[in-house]
Short mmCIF file of C-alpha atoms in Angstrom, two decimals:
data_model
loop_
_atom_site.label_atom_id
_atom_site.label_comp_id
_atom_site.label_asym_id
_atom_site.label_seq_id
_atom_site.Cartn_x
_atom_site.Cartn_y
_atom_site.Cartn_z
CA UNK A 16 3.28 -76.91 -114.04
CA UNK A 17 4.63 -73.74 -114.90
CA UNK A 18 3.10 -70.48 -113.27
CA UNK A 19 2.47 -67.19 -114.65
CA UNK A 20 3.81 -64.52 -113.05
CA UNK A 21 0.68 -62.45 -113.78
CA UNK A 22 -1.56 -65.36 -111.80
CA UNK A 23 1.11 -64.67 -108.60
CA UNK A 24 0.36 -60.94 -108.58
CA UNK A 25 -3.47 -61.53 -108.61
CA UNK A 26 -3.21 -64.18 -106.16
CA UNK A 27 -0.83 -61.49 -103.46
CA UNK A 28 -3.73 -59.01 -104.33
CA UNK A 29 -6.02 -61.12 -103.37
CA UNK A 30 -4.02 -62.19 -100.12
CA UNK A 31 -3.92 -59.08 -99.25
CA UNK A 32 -7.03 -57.78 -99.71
CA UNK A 33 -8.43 -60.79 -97.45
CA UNK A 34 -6.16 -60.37 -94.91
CA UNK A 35 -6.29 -56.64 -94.42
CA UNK A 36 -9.13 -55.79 -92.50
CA UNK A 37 -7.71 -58.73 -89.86
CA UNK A 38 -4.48 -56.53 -89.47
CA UNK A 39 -5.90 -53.54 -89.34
CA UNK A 40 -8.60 -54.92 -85.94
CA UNK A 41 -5.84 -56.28 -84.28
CA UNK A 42 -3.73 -53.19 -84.54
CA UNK A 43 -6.79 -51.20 -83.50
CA UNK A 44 -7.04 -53.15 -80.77
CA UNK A 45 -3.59 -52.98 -79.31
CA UNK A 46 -3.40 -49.42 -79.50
CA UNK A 47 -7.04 -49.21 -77.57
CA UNK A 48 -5.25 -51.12 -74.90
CA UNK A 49 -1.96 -48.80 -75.12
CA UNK A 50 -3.88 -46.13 -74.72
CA UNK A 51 -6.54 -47.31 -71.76
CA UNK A 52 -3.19 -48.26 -70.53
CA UNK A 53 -2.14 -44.60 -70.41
CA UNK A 54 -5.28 -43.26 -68.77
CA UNK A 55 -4.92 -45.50 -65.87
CA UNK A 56 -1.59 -44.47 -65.19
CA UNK A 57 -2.21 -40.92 -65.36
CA UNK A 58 -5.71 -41.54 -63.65
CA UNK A 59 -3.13 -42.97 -60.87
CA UNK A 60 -0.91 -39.85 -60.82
CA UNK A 61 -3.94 -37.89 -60.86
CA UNK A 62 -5.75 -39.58 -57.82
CA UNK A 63 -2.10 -39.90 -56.08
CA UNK A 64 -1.59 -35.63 -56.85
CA UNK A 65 -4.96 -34.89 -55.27
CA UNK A 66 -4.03 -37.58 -52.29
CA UNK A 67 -0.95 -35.22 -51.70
CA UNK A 68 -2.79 -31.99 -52.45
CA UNK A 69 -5.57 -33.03 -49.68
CA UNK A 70 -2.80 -33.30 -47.54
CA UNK A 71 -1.22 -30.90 -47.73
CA UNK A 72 -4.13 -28.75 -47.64
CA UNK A 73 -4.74 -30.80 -43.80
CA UNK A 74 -1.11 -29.72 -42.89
CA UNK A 75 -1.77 -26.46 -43.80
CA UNK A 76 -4.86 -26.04 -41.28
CA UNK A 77 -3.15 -27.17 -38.69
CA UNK A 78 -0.29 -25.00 -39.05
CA UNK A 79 -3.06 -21.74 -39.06
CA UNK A 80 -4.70 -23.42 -36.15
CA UNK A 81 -1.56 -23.62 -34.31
CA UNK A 82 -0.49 -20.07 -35.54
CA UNK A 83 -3.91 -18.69 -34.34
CA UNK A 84 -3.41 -21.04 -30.68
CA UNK A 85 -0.37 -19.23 -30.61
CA UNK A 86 -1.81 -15.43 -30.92
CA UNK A 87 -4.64 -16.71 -28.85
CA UNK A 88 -2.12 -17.17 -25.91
CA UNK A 89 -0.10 -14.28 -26.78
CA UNK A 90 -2.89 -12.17 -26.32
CA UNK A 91 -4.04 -13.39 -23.02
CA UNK A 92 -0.53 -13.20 -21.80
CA UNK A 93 -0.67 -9.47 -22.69
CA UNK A 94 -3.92 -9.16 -21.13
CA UNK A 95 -3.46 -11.06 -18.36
CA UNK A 96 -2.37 -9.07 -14.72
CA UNK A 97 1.28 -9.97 -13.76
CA UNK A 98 0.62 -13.24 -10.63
CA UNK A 99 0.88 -11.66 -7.41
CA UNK A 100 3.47 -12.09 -5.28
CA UNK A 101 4.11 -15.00 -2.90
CA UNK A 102 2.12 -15.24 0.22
CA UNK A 103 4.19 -14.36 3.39
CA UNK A 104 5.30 -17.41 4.84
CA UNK A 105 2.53 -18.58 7.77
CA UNK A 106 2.54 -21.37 10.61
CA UNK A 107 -0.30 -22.51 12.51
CA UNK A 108 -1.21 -21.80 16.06
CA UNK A 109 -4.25 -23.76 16.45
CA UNK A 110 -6.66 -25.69 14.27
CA UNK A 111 -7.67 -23.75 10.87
CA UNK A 112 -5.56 -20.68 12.20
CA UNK A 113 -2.57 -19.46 10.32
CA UNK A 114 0.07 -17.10 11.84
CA UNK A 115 2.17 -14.80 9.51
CA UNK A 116 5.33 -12.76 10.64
CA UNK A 117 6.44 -9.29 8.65
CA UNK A 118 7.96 -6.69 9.62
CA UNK A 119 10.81 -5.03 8.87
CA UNK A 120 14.49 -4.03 9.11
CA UNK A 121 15.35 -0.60 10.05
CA UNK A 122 18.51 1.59 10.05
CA UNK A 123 19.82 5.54 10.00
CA UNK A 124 22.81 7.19 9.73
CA UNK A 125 21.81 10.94 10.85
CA UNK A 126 23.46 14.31 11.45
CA UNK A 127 21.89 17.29 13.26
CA UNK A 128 22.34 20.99 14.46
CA UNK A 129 19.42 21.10 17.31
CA UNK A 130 18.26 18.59 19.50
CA UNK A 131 14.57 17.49 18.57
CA UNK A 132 11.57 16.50 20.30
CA UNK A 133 10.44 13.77 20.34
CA UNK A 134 14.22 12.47 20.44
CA UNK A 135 17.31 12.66 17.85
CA UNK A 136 17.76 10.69 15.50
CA UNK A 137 14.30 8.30 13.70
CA UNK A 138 11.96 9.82 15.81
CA UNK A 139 12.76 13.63 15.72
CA UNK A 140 10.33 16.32 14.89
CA UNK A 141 10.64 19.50 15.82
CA UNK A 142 13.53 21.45 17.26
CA UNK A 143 13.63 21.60 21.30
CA UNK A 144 13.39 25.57 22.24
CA UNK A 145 16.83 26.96 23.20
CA UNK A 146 19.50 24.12 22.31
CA UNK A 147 22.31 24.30 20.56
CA UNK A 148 25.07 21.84 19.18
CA UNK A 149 25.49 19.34 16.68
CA UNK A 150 24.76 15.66 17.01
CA UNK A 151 24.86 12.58 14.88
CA UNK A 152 24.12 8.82 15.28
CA UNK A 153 23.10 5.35 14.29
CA UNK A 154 19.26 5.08 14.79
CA UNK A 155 17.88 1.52 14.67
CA UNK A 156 14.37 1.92 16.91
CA UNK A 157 11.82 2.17 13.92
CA UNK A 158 12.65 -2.05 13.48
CA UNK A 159 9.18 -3.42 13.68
CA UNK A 160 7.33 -7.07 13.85
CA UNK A 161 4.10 -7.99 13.72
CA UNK A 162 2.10 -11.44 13.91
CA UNK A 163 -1.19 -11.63 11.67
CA UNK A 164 -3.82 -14.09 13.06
CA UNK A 165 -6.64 -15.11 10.55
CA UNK A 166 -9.03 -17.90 10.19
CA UNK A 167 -10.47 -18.31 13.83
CA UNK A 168 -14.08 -18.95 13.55
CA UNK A 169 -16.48 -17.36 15.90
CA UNK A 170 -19.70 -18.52 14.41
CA UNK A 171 -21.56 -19.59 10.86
CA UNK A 172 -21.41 -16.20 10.06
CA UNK A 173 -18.23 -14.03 12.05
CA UNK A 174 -14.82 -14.86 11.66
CA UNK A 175 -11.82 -13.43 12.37
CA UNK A 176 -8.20 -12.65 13.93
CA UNK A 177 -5.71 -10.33 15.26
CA UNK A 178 -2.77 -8.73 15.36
CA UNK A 179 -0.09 -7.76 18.11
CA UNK A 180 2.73 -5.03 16.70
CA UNK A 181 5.96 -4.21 18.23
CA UNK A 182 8.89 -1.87 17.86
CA UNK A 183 11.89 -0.68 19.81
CA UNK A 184 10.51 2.81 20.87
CA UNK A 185 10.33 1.84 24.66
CA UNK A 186 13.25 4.06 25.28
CA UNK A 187 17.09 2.84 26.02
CA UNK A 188 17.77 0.56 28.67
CA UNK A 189 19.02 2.63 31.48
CA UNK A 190 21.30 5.43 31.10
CA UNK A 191 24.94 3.29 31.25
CA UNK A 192 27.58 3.33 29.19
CA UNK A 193 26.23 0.82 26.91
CA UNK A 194 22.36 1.62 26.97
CA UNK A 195 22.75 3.18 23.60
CA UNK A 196 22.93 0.30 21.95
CA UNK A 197 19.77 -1.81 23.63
CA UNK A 198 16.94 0.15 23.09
CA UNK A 199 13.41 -1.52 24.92
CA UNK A 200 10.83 -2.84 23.12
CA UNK A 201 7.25 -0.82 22.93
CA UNK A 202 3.89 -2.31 22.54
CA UNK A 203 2.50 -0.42 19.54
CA UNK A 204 -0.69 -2.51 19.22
CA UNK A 205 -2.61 -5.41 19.71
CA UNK A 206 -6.04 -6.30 18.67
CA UNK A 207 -8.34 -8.84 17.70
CA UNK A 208 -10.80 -8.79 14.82
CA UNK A 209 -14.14 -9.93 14.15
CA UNK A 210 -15.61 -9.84 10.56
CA UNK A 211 -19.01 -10.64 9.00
CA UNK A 212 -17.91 -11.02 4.79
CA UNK A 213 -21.54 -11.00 3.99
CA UNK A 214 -22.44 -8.05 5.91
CA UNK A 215 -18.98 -6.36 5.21
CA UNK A 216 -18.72 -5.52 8.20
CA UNK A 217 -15.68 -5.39 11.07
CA UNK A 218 -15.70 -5.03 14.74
CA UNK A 219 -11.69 -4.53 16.47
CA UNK A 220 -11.23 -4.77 20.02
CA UNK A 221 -7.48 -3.73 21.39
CA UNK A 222 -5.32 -1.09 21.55
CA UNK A 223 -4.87 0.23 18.05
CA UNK A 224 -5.01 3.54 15.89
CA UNK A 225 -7.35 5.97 17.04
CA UNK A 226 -9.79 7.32 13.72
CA UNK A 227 -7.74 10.47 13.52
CA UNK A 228 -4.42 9.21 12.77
CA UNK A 229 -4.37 8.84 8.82
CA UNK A 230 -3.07 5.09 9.02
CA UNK A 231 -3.37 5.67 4.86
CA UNK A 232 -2.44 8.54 4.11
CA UNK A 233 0.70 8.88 6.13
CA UNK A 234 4.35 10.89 4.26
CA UNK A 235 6.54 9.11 2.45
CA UNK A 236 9.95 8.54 4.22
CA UNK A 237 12.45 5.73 5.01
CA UNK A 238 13.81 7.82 8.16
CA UNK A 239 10.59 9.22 9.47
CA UNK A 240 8.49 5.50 10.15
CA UNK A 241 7.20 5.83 13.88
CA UNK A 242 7.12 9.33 14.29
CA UNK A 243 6.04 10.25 10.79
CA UNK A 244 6.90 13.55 8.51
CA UNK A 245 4.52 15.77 10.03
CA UNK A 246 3.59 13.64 13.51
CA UNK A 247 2.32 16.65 15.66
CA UNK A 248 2.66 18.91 12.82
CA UNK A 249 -0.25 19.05 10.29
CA UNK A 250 -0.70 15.36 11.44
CA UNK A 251 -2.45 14.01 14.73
CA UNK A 252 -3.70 10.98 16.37
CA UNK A 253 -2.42 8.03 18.57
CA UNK A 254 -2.75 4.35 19.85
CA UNK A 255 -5.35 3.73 22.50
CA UNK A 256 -6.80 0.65 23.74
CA UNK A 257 -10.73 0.54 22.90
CA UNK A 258 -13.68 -0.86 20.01
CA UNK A 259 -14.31 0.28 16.65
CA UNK A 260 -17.08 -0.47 13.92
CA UNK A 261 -16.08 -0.64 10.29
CA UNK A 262 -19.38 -1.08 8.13
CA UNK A 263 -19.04 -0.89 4.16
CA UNK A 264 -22.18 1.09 3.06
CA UNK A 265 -21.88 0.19 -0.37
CA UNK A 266 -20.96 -3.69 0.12
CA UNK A 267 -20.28 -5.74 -3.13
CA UNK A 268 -21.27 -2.91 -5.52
CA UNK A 269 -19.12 -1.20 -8.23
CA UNK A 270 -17.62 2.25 -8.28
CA UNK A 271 -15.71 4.07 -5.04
CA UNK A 272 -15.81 2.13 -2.10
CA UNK A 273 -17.54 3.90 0.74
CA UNK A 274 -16.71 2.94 4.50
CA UNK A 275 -18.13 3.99 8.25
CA UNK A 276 -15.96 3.83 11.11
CA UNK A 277 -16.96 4.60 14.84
CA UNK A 278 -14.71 4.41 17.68
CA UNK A 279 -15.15 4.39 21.48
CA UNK A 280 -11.31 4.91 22.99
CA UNK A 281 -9.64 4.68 26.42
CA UNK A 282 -9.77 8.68 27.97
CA UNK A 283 -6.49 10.51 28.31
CA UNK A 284 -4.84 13.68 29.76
CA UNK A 285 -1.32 14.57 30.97
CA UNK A 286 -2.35 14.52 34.74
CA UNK A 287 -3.54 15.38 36.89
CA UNK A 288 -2.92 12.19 38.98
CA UNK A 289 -1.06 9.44 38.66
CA UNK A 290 -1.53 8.30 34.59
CA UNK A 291 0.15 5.51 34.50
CA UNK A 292 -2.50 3.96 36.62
CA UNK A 293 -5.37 4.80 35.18
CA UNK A 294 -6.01 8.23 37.01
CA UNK A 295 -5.95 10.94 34.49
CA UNK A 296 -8.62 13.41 33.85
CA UNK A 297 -8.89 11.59 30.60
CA UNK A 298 -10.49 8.67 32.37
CA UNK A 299 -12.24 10.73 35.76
CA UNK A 300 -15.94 9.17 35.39
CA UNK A 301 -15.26 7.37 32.44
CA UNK A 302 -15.32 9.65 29.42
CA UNK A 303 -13.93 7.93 26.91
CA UNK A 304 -12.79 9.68 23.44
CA UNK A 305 -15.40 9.41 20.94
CA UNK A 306 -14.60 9.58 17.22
CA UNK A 307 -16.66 9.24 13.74
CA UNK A 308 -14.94 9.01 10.23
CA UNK A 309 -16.80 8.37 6.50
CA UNK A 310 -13.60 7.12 4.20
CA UNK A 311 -14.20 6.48 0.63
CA UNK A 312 -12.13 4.89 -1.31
CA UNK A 313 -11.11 3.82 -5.38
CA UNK A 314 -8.42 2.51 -7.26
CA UNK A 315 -6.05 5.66 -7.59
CA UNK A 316 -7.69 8.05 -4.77
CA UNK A 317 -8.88 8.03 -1.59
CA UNK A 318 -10.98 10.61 1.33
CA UNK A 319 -11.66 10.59 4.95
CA UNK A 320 -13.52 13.25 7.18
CA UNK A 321 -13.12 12.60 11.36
CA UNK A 322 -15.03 14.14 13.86
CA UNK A 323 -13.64 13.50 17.77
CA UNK A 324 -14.99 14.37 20.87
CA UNK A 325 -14.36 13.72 24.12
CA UNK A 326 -14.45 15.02 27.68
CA UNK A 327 -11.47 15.84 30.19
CA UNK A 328 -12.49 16.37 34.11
CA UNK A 329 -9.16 18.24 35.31
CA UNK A 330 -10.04 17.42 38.54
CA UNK A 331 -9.20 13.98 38.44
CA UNK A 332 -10.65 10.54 39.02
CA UNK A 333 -10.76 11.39 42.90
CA UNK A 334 -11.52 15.08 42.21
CA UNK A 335 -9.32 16.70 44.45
CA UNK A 336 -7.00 17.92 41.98
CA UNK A 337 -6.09 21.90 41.76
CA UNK A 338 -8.04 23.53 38.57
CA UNK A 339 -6.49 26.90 38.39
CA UNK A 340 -7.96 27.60 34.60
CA UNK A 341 -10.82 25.49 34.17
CA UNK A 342 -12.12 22.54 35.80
CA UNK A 343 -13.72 20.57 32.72
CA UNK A 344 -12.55 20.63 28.92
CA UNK A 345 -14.48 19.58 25.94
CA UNK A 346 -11.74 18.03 23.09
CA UNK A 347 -12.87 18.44 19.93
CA UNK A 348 -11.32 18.09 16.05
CA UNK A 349 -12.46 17.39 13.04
CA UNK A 350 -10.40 16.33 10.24
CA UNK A 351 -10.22 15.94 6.45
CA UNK A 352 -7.62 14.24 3.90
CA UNK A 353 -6.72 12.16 1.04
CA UNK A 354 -4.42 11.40 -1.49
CA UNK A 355 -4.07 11.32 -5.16
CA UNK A 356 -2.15 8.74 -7.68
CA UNK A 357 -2.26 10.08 -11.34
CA UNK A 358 0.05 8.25 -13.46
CA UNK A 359 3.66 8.29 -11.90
CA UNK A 360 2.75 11.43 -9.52
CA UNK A 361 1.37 11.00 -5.90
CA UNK A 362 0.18 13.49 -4.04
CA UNK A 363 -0.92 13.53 -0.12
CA UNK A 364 -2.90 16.27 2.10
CA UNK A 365 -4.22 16.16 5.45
CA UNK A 366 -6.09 19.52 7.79
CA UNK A 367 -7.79 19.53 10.76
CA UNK A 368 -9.08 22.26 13.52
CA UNK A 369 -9.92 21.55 16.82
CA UNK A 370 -9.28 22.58 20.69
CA UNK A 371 -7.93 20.27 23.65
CA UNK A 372 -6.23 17.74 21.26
CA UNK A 373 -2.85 17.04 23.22
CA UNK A 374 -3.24 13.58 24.09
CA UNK A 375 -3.87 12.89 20.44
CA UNK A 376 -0.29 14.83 19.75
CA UNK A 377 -2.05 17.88 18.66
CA UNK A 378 -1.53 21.46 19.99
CA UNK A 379 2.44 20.79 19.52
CA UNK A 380 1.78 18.20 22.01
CA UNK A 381 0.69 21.16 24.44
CA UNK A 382 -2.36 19.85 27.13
CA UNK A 383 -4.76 22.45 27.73
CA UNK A 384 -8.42 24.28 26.09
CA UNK A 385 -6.11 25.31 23.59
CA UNK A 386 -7.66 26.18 19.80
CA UNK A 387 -5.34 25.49 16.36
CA UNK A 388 -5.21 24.50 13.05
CA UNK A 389 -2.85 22.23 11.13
CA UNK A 390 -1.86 19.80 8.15
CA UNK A 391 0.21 18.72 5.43
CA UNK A 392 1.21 18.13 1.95
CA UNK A 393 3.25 16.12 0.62
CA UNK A 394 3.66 16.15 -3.51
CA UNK A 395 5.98 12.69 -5.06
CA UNK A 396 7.02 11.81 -8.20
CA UNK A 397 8.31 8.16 -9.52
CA UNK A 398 10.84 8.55 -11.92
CA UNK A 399 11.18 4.87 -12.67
CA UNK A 400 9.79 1.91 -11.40
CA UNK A 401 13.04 2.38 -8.65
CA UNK A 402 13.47 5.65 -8.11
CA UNK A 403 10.85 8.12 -6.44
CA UNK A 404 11.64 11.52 -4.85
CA UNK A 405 8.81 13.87 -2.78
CA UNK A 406 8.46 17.38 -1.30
CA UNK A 407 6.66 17.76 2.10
CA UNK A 408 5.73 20.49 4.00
CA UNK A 409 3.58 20.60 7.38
CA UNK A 410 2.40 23.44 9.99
CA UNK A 411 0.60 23.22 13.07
CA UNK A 412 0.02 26.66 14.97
CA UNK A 413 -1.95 26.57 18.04
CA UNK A 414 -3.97 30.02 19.10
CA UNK A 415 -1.22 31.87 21.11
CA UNK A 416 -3.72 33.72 23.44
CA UNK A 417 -4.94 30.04 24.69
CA UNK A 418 -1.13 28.92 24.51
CA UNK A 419 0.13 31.46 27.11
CA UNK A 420 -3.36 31.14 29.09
CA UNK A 421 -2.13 27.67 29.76
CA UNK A 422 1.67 28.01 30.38
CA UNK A 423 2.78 26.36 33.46
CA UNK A 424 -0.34 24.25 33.46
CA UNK A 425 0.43 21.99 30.63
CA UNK A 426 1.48 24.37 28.12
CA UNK A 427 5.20 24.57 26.69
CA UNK A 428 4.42 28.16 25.02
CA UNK A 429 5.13 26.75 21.60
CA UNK A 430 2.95 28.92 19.42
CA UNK A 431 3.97 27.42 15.72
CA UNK A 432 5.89 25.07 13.76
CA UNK A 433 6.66 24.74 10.15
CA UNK A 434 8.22 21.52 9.17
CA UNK A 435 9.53 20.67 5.50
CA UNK A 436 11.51 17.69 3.91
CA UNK A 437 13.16 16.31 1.07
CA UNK A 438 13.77 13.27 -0.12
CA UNK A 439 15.02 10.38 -2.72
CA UNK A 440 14.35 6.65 -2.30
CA UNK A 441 15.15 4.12 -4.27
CA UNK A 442 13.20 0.75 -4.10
CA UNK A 443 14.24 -2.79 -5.33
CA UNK A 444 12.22 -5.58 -3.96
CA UNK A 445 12.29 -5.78 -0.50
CA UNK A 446 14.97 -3.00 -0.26
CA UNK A 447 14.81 1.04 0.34
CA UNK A 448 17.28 3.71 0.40
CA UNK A 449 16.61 6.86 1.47
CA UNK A 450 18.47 10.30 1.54
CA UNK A 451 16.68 13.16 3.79
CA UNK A 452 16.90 16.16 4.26
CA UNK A 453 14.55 17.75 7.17
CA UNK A 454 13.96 21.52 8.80
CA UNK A 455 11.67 22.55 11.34
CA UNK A 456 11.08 25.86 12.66
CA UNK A 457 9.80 26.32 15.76
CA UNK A 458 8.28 29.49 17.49
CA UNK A 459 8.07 29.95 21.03
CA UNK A 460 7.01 32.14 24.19
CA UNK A 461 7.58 31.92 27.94
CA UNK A 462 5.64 32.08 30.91
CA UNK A 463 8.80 34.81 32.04
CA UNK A 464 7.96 37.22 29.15
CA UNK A 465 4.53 35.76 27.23
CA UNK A 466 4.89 38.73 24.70
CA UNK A 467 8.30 37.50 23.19
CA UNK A 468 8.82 34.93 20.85
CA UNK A 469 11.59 32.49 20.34
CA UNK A 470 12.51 31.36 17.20
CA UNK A 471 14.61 28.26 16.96
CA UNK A 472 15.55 26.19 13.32
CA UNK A 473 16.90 23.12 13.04
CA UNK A 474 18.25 20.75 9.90
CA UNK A 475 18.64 17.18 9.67
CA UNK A 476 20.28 14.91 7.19
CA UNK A 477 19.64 11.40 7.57
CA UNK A 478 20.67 8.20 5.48
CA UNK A 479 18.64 5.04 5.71
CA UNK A 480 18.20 1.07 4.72
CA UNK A 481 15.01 -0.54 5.15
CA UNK A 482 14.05 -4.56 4.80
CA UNK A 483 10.47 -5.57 4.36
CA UNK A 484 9.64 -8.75 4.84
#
């Protein structure tokens, strides 16, 4: 049968028009799916972005917490106090008792135009009246060692220790050919120590520095150790054997540090008997030499005031000896000092009055009721933390109507003596240098002709090493 075109273009409409809306559903739904498709993937990135953002936000925490550990530590670095330095090195002498050894190493190269007194070289001080000529030397005596005890228990509450000092001041051994170079060793102290930490307070028994000797306050020098700048000029005191008290007043409070020290010491006199036996007038009923000092103390300063008193029976322990001035003396001094630290400057200063104080190497170590007045001052400055230099000047001038009262009886007729020094040191660890340059001038009478006086100068230039350890 034969078809009409017309009938084949209705019948494609109609096709069409039935199968339209199916074509257009399924192509709906494949791009629903395309595009679901596509929000899952970028939901992926998304969720794999925020994964990487989170963690990087975590590494960037850490990274401020370690930056702010690190400026944390800085800071107490910076604020931190530098460690102290190593404990001396210690043994044990007995259960719970440590031993430690210092000292040090001592040497001087020296010239001089007078000869001194107390001796040339380390331990000179003021010129001798009347000599002449020029001396030098190689001075090793002011080597010194010491043992520390500590840790001996007494009971619950006392503990304590001790300490026994030596150097080679004893004098030269003998006076042969070779004597110069073994000089004796000298006993300089030894003590023991009992301490209550609660109480804060300190009882010494021994031989040991009398309250009057500024153990604290002593000059600057690397030459001048034993017999220091000023010893017997504008500076006094000695080593006896006897007790003293140390109480704290102000124990475990704040501020200045306040401290009481009383002290009961073996009596001594040049004569008259035999004193190296225990028969001076120093110890005729037994006086001994009493002595007081209040010493407060803070981080850059420091004060002392010292009252002494004792009494001297010139007619010995078996009082027969010859009293052509007086029979009795009273010794008295009193004594005030300190020293001051501000910034890289130091400054030191000592005075005292008093009568009868030769056996504590006042009067110009001159024994007799004779009144004087002395002290020091010494001014430093520290360049760097190596290099320091200081100025010192001392006097001591005894009352020359009591000086020539006493001539021939234990009096040397020196009526004054101004002392002064220079010098440099340089420090580096255990090591000091020092160059020094020291004059005295002494004036002086005689029992010939107790109207004149003698002046005599000297200068000495000295050159020293010193070892700690």
């Amino acid at each position: 049968m034969k078809r009409n075109p017309m009938f084949f273009a209705v019948a494609v409409a109609l096709g069409l028009a039935v199968a339209g809306p199916s074509f257009a559903a399924t192509k709906q739904k494949t791009d629903v799916k395309a595009l679901q498709a596509l929000i899952e993937k970028q939901q992926a990135q998304l969720d794999e972005q925020q994964k990487e953002l989170a963690q990087m936000r975590e590494a960037l925490q850490q990274i401020q917490g370690n930056q702010q550990a690190q400026q944390q530590q800085i800071e107490k670095v910076a604020s931190t106090p530098p460690p102290p330095p190593p404990a001396p090195s210690a043994f044990s002498s007995a259960p719970g008792v440590s031993v430690a050894l210092h000292g040090f190493v001592s040497a001087t190269a020296f010239s001089q135009d007078k000869s001194f007194t107390f001796g040339n070289g380390q331990n000179a001080e003021f010129p001798v009246t009347g000599s002449h000529g020029n001396t030098s030397g190689f001075d090793v005596r002011n080597t010194r060692f010491w043992l520390d005890f500590k840790g001996a228990k007494f009971n619950e509450n006392w503990s304590g220790g001790g300490r026994i000092e030596m150097d080679f001041f004893g004098g030269f051994n003998g006076t042969g050919a070779y004597s110069l170079s073994q000089p004796t060793p000298r006993l300089r102290q030894a003590y023991m120590d009992l301490a209550n930490a609660s109480s804060g307070t300190t009882i010494r028994v021994g031989q040991q520095w009398d309250l009057l000797f500024p153990l604290d306050n002593v000059p600057a020098s690397i030459t001048h150790i034993a017999f220091p700048l000023g010893y017997g000029t504008g500076m006094i005191g000695w080593r006896f054997p006897g007790v003293v008290m140390m109480q704290d007043l102000n124990h475990g409070s704040d501020g200045p540090k306040w401290r009481l020290d009383l002290g009961a010491f073996e009596g001594s006199w040049d004569g008259p008997g035999n004193n190296v036996n225990y028969l001076t007038g120093g110890n005729a009923g037994f006086r001994p030499q009493l002595q007081a000092r209040l010493h407060v103390q803070d981080k850059d300063w420091l004060a002392y005031f010292v009252a002494h008193y004792s009494q001297i029976d010139l007619r010995g322990v078996d009082g027969t000896a010859a009293t052509p001035v007086a029979t009795k003396i009273d010794s008295q001094g009193f004594e005030v000092g300190g020293n001051w630290h501000p910034g890289n400057w130091m400054f030191k200063g000592n005075l005292y009055t008093g009568k009868g104080l030769g056996q504590v190497f006042g009067g110009l170590i001159q024994f007799g009721d004779i009144k004087e007045t002395g002290g020091f001052l010494q001014a430093g400055y520290k360049f760097t933390p190596n290099w320091s230099a200081n100025a010192f000047y001392g006097y001591s001038k005894p009352k020359r109507s009591d000086v020539v009262a006493w001539l021939g009886q234990g009096s040397a007729g020196r009526l004054e003596n101004r002392q002064s020094a220079l010098n440099l040191i340089y420090t580096s660890g255990a090591y000091e240098l020092g160059l020094e340059y020291m004059y005295s001038e002494l004036d002086s009478t005689s029992a010939a002709n107790p109207t004149a006086t003698t002046t005599t100068k000297g200068n000495q230039v000295s050159l020293s090493a010193k070892y700690n350890f």
